Coordinates of C-alpha atoms in Angstrom, one line a residue:
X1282 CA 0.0 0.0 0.0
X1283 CA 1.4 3.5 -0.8
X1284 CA 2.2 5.8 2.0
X1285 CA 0.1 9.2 2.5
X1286 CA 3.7 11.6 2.8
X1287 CA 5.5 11.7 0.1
X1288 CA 9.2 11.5 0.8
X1289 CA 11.8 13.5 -1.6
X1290 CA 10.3 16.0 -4.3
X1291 CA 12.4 16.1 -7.5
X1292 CA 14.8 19.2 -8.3
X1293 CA 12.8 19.6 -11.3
X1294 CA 8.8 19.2 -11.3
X1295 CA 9.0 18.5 -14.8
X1296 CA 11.1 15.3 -14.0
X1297 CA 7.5 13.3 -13.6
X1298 CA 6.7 13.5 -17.2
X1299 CA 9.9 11.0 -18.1
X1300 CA 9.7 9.0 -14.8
X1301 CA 9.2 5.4 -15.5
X1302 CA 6.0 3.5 -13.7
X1303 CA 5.3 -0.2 -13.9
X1304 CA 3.3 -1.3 -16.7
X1305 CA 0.2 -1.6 -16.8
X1306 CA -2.1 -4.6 -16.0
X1307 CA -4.0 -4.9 -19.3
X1308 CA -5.1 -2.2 -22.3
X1309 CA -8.8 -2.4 -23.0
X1310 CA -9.9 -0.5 -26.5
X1311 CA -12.6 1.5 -26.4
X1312 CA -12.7 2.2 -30.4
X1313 CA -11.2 1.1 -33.4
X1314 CA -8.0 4.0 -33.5
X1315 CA -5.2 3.2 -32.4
X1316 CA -5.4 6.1 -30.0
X1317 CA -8.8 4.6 -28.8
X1318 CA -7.1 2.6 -25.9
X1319 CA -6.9 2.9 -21.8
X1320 CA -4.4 1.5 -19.6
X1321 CA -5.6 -0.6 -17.1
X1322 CA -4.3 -0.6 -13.4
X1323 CA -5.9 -3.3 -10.8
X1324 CA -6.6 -1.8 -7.3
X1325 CA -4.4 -3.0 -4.4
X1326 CA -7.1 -5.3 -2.3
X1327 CA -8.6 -2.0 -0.4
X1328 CA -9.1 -2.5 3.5
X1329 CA -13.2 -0.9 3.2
X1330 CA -15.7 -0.6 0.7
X1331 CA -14.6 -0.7 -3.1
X1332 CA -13.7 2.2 -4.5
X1333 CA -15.1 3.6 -7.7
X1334 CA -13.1 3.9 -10.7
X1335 CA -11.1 6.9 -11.9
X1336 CA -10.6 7.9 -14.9
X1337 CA -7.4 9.7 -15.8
X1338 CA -7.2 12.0 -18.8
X1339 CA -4.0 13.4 -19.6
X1340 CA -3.0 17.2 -20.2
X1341 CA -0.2 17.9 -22.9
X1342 CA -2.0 21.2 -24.8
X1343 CA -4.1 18.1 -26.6
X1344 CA -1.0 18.1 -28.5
X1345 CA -0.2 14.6 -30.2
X1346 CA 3.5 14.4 -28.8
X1347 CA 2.1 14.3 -25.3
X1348 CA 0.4 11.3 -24.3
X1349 CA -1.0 9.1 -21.0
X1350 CA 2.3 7.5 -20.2
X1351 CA 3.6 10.7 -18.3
X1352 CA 0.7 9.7 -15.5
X1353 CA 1.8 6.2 -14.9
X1354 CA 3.2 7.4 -11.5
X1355 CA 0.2 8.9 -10.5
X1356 CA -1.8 6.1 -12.0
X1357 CA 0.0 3.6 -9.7
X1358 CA 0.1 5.3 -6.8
X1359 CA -3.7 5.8 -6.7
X1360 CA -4.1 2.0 -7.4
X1361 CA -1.5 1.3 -4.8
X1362 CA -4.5 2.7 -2.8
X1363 CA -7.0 0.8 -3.9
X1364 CA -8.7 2.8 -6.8
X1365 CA -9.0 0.8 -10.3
X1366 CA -7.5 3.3 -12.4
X1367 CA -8.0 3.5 -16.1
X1368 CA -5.8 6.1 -18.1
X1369 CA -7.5 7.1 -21.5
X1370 CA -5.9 7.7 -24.2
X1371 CA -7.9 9.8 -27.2
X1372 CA -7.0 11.2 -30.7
X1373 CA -4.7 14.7 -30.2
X1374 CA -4.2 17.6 -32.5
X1375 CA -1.2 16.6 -35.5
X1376 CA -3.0 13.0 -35.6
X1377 CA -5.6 12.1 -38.2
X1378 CA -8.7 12.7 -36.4
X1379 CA -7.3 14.8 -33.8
X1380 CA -9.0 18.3 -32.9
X1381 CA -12.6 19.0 -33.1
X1382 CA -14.5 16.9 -33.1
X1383 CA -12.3 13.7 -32.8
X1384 CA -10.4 14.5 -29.5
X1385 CA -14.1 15.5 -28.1
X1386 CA -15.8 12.3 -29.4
X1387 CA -13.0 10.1 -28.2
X1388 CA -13.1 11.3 -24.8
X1389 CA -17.1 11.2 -24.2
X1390 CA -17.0 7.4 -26.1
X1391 CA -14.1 6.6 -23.8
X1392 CA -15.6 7.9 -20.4
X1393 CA -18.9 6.0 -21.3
X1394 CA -17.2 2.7 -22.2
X1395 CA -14.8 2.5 -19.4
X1396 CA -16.8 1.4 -16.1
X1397 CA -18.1 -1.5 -18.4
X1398 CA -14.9 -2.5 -20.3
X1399 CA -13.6 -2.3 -16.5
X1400 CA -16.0 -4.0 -14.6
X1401 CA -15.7 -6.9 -17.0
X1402 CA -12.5 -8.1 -16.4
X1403 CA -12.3 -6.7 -12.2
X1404 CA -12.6 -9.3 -10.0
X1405 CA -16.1 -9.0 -7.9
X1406 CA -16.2 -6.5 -5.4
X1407 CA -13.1 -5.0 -6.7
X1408 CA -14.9 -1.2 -7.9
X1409 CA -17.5 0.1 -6.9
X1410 CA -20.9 0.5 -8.7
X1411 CA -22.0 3.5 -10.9
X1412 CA -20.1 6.1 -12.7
X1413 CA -16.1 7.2 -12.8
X1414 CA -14.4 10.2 -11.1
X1415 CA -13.0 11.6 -13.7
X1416 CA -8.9 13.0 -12.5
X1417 CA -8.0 15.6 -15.4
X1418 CA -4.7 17.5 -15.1
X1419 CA -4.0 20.7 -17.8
X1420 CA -5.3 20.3 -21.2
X1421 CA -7.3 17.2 -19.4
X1422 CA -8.8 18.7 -16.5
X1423 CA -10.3 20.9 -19.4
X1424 CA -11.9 17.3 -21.0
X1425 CA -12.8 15.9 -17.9
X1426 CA -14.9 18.9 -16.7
X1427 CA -16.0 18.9 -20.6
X1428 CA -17.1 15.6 -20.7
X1429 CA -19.2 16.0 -17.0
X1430 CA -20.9 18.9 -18.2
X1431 CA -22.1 17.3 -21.7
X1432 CA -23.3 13.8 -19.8
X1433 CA -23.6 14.3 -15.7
X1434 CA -25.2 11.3 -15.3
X1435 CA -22.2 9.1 -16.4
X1436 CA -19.7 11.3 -14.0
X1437 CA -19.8 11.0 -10.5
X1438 CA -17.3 13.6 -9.8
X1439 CA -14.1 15.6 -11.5
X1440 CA -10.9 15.8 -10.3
X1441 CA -9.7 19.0 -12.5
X1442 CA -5.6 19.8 -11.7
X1443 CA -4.5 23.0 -13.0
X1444 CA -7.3 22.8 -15.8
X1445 CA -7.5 25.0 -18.7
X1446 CA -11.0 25.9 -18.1
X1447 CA -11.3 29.8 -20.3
X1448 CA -10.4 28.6 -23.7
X1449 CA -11.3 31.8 -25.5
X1450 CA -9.0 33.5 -23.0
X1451 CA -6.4 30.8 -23.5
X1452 CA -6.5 31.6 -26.8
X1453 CA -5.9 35.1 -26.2
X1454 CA -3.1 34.4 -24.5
X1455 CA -1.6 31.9 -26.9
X1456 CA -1.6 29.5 -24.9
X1457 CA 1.6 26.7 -25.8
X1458 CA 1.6 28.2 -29.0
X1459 CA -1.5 27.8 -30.5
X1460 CA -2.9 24.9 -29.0
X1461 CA -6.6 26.4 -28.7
X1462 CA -6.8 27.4 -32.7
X1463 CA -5.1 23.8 -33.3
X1464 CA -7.4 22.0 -31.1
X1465 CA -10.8 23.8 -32.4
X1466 CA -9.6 25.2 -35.8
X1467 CA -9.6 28.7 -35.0
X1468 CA -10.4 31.5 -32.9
X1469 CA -13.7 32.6 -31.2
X1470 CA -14.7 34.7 -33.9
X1471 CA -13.9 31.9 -36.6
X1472 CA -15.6 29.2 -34.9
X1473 CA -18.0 30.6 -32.2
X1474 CA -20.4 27.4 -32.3
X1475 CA -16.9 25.4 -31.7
X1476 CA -16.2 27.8 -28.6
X1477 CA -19.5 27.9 -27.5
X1478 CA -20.0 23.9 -27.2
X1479 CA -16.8 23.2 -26.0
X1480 CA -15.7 25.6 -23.3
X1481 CA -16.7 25.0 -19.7
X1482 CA -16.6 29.3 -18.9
X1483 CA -19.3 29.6 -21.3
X1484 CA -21.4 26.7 -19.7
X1485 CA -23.5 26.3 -16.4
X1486 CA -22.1 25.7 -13.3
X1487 CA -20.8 21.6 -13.1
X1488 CA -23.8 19.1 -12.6
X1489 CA -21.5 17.2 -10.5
X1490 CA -19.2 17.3 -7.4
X1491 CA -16.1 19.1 -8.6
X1492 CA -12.7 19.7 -7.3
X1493 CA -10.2 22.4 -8.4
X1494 CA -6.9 22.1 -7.7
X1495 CA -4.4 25.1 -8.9
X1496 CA -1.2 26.6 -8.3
X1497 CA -0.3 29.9 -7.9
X1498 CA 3.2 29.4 -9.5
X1499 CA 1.7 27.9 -12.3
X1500 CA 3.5 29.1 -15.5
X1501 CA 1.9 27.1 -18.3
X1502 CA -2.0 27.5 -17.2
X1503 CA -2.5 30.5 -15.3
X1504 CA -4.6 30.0 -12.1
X1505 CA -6.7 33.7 -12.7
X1506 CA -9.0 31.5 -14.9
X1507 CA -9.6 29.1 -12.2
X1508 CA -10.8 31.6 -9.6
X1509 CA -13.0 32.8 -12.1
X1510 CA -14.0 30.0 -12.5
X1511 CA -14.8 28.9 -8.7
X1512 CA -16.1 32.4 -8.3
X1513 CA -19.1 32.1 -10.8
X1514 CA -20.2 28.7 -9.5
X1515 CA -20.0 29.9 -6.1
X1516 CA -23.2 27.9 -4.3
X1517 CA -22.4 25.0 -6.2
X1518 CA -20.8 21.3 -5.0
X1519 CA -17.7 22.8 -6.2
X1520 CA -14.8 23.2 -3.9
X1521 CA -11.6 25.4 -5.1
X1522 CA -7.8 24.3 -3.6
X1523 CA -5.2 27.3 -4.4
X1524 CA -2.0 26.2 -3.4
X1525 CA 0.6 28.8 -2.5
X1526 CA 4.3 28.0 -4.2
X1527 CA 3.0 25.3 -6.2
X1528 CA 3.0 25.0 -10.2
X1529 CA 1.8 22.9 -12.7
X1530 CA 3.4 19.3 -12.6
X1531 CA 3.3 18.8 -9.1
X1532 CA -0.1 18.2 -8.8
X1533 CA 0.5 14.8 -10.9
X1534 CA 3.7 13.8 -8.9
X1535 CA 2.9 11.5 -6.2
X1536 CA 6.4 12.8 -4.8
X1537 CA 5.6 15.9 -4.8
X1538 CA 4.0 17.6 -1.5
X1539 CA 0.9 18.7 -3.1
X1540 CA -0.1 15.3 -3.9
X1541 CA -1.5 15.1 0.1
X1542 CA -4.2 17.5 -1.1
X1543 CA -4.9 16.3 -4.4
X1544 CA -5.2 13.0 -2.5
X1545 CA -7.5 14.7 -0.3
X1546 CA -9.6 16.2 -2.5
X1547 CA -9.7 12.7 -4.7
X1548 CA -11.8 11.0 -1.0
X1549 CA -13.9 14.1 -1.2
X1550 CA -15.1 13.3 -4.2
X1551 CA -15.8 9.9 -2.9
X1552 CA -17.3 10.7 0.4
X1553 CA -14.5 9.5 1.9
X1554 CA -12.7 10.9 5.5
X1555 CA -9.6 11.1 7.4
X1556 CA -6.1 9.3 6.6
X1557 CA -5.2 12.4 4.7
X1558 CA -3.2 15.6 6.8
X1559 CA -3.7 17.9 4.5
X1560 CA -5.0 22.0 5.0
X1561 CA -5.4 23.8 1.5
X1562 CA -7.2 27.3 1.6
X1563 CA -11.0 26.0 0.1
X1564 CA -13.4 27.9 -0.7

C-alpha cells in the first residue's frame, strides 16, 4: 500500500513527465484508433468498501506528442491505494482525427465505455458501482470537466488539476503556442459554435461534485481563470484548492507535497474521510 507523505520531491517538477511506472495490467480498447485505448491498473485489495473507478485523462496542450504514459506514476500510486485506475488515451491535434471533433468524441466514447470495459475483467467487489471520477490535469482537467458537463449522469465527480477551463481567453493568451486554434480550428470569432460547445466558462455551473486544484506558480496554465471559474459557480458542489508556491506538474507527482491535497480532495469526491493531513485554503 502506498504511504500518504510523500518523501523527496524532484529538483525539477518537470522530472514526472519522463519518470518510469510499472506497466500496466492490461489495455482495454474502447474504439477502433489506435489512439482509442486505456491503460488498465488493478486496485491493491482495499481494507473498506470498493472504491469507484477513476478515470485519468492526460493534459499535454491536446497536442499529439504528449500522451497518457507521463501519468503512470500517478496512476500507480492511486491503485497502490485501492482505486482501479483506467488512463485514457484519445486522438490529439497533429493525428488524423485529432481536434474538433475527434479529441471530443474520443473522450465522451471513452468515459462511457470505461466502467463496463472495466467492470468486465475486475474481479467482484473489486470497484465500486455507478459512474467514474473523472482525474483531469491541464489540457485534461479541461476534458474531464467537458465531458461531466455534456453527460452528468455518467460522471460521478471531477478531479480537475491545474485545468485550462477559459479557452477563448487561453487563446488570447496563446496558450503553448496555439494549441486552442489547433485544437478547435480557430479563434472565437472563426468558430463561435466550436467555442460555445466546448468551453466549460461559457457553460452552467458543473452538474457534478467538482474539485479544483491550482497553483499559484503555475507558468503554463494561469490559475486567474480558475478563480474565475470557482467564483461564478459559487453555491455549487464545487470546492476550489489554491495552493501557494505550487505549479503545474506537481499536482500529478505522487512525490511531490501537493499530492497530500490532491489525494485529499480525490476522498472528497468519494465521500470518503480522514487518513489524509492535508489544509489547503478551500473555498
Amino acid at each position: 500500500m502506498a504511504e500518504d507523505r510523500p518523501a523527496a520531491p524532484p529538483a525539477d517538477p518537470r522530472e514526472v513527465l519522463d519518470r518510469p511506472a510499472a506497466p500496466p495490467d492490461l489495455r482495454l480498447r474502447y474504439g477502433a484508433d489506435p489512439e482509442q485505448v486505456a491503460d488498465l491498473r488493478l486496485p491493491a485489495a482495499p481494507a473498506g468498501p470498493a472504491r469507484p473507478l477513476v478515470v485519468v485523462v492526460h493534459g499535454g496542450f491536446w497536442r499529439a506528442e504528449y500522451d497518457r504514459r507521463h501519468t503512470g506514476p500517478l496512476a500507480a500510486d492511486l491503485a497502490g491505494r485501492g482505486y482501479p485506475v483506467a488512463q485514457l488515451e484519445y486522438r490529439r491535434t497533429g493525428q488524423p482525427g485529432g481536434g474538433w471533433p475527434g479529441t471530443f468524441d474520443d473522450v465522451a466514447t471513452g468515459v462511457a465505455a470505461l466502467p463496463g470495459l472495466v467492470g468486465a475483467v475486475l474481479p467482484a467487489g473489486r470497484m465500486a458501482p455507478g459512474p467514474p471520477i473523472l482525474l483531469g490535469h491541464s489540457a485534461g482537467g479541461h476534458l474531464a470537466l467537458w465531458a461531466a458537463l455534456r453527460a452528468p449522469a455518467g460522471v460521478r465527480g471531477v478531479l480537475a488539476l491545474a485545468p485550462v477551463l477559459d479557452l477563448a481567453e487561453a487563446y488570447r493568451l496563446d496558450l503553448d503556442g496555439g494549441a486552442v486554434a489547433a485544437l478547435l480550428g480557430g479563434g472565437p470569432e472563426e468558430v463561435p459554435d466550436r467555442y460555445a460547445a466546448a468551453d466549460p466558462a461559457r457553460a452552467a455551473a458543473p452538474p457534478v461534485r467538482t474539485s479544483i486544484v491550482h497553483g499559484t506558480l503555475d507558468q503554463q496554465v494561469p490559475v486567474a481563470s480558475s478563480r474565475r471559474y470557482a467564483a461564478r459557480a459559487d453555491g455549487t458542489d464545487l470546492r476550489f484548492v489554491e495552493l501557494p508556491e505550487y505549479e503545474h506538474f506537481g499536482l500529478i507527482d505522487p512525490l511531490s507535497r501537493a499530492w497530500t491535497v490532491v489525494l485529499a480532495e480525490l476522498h472528497w469526491l468519494t465521500g470518503r474521510s480522514g487518513g489524509i493531513d492535508a489544509a489547503p485554503r478551500s473555498r
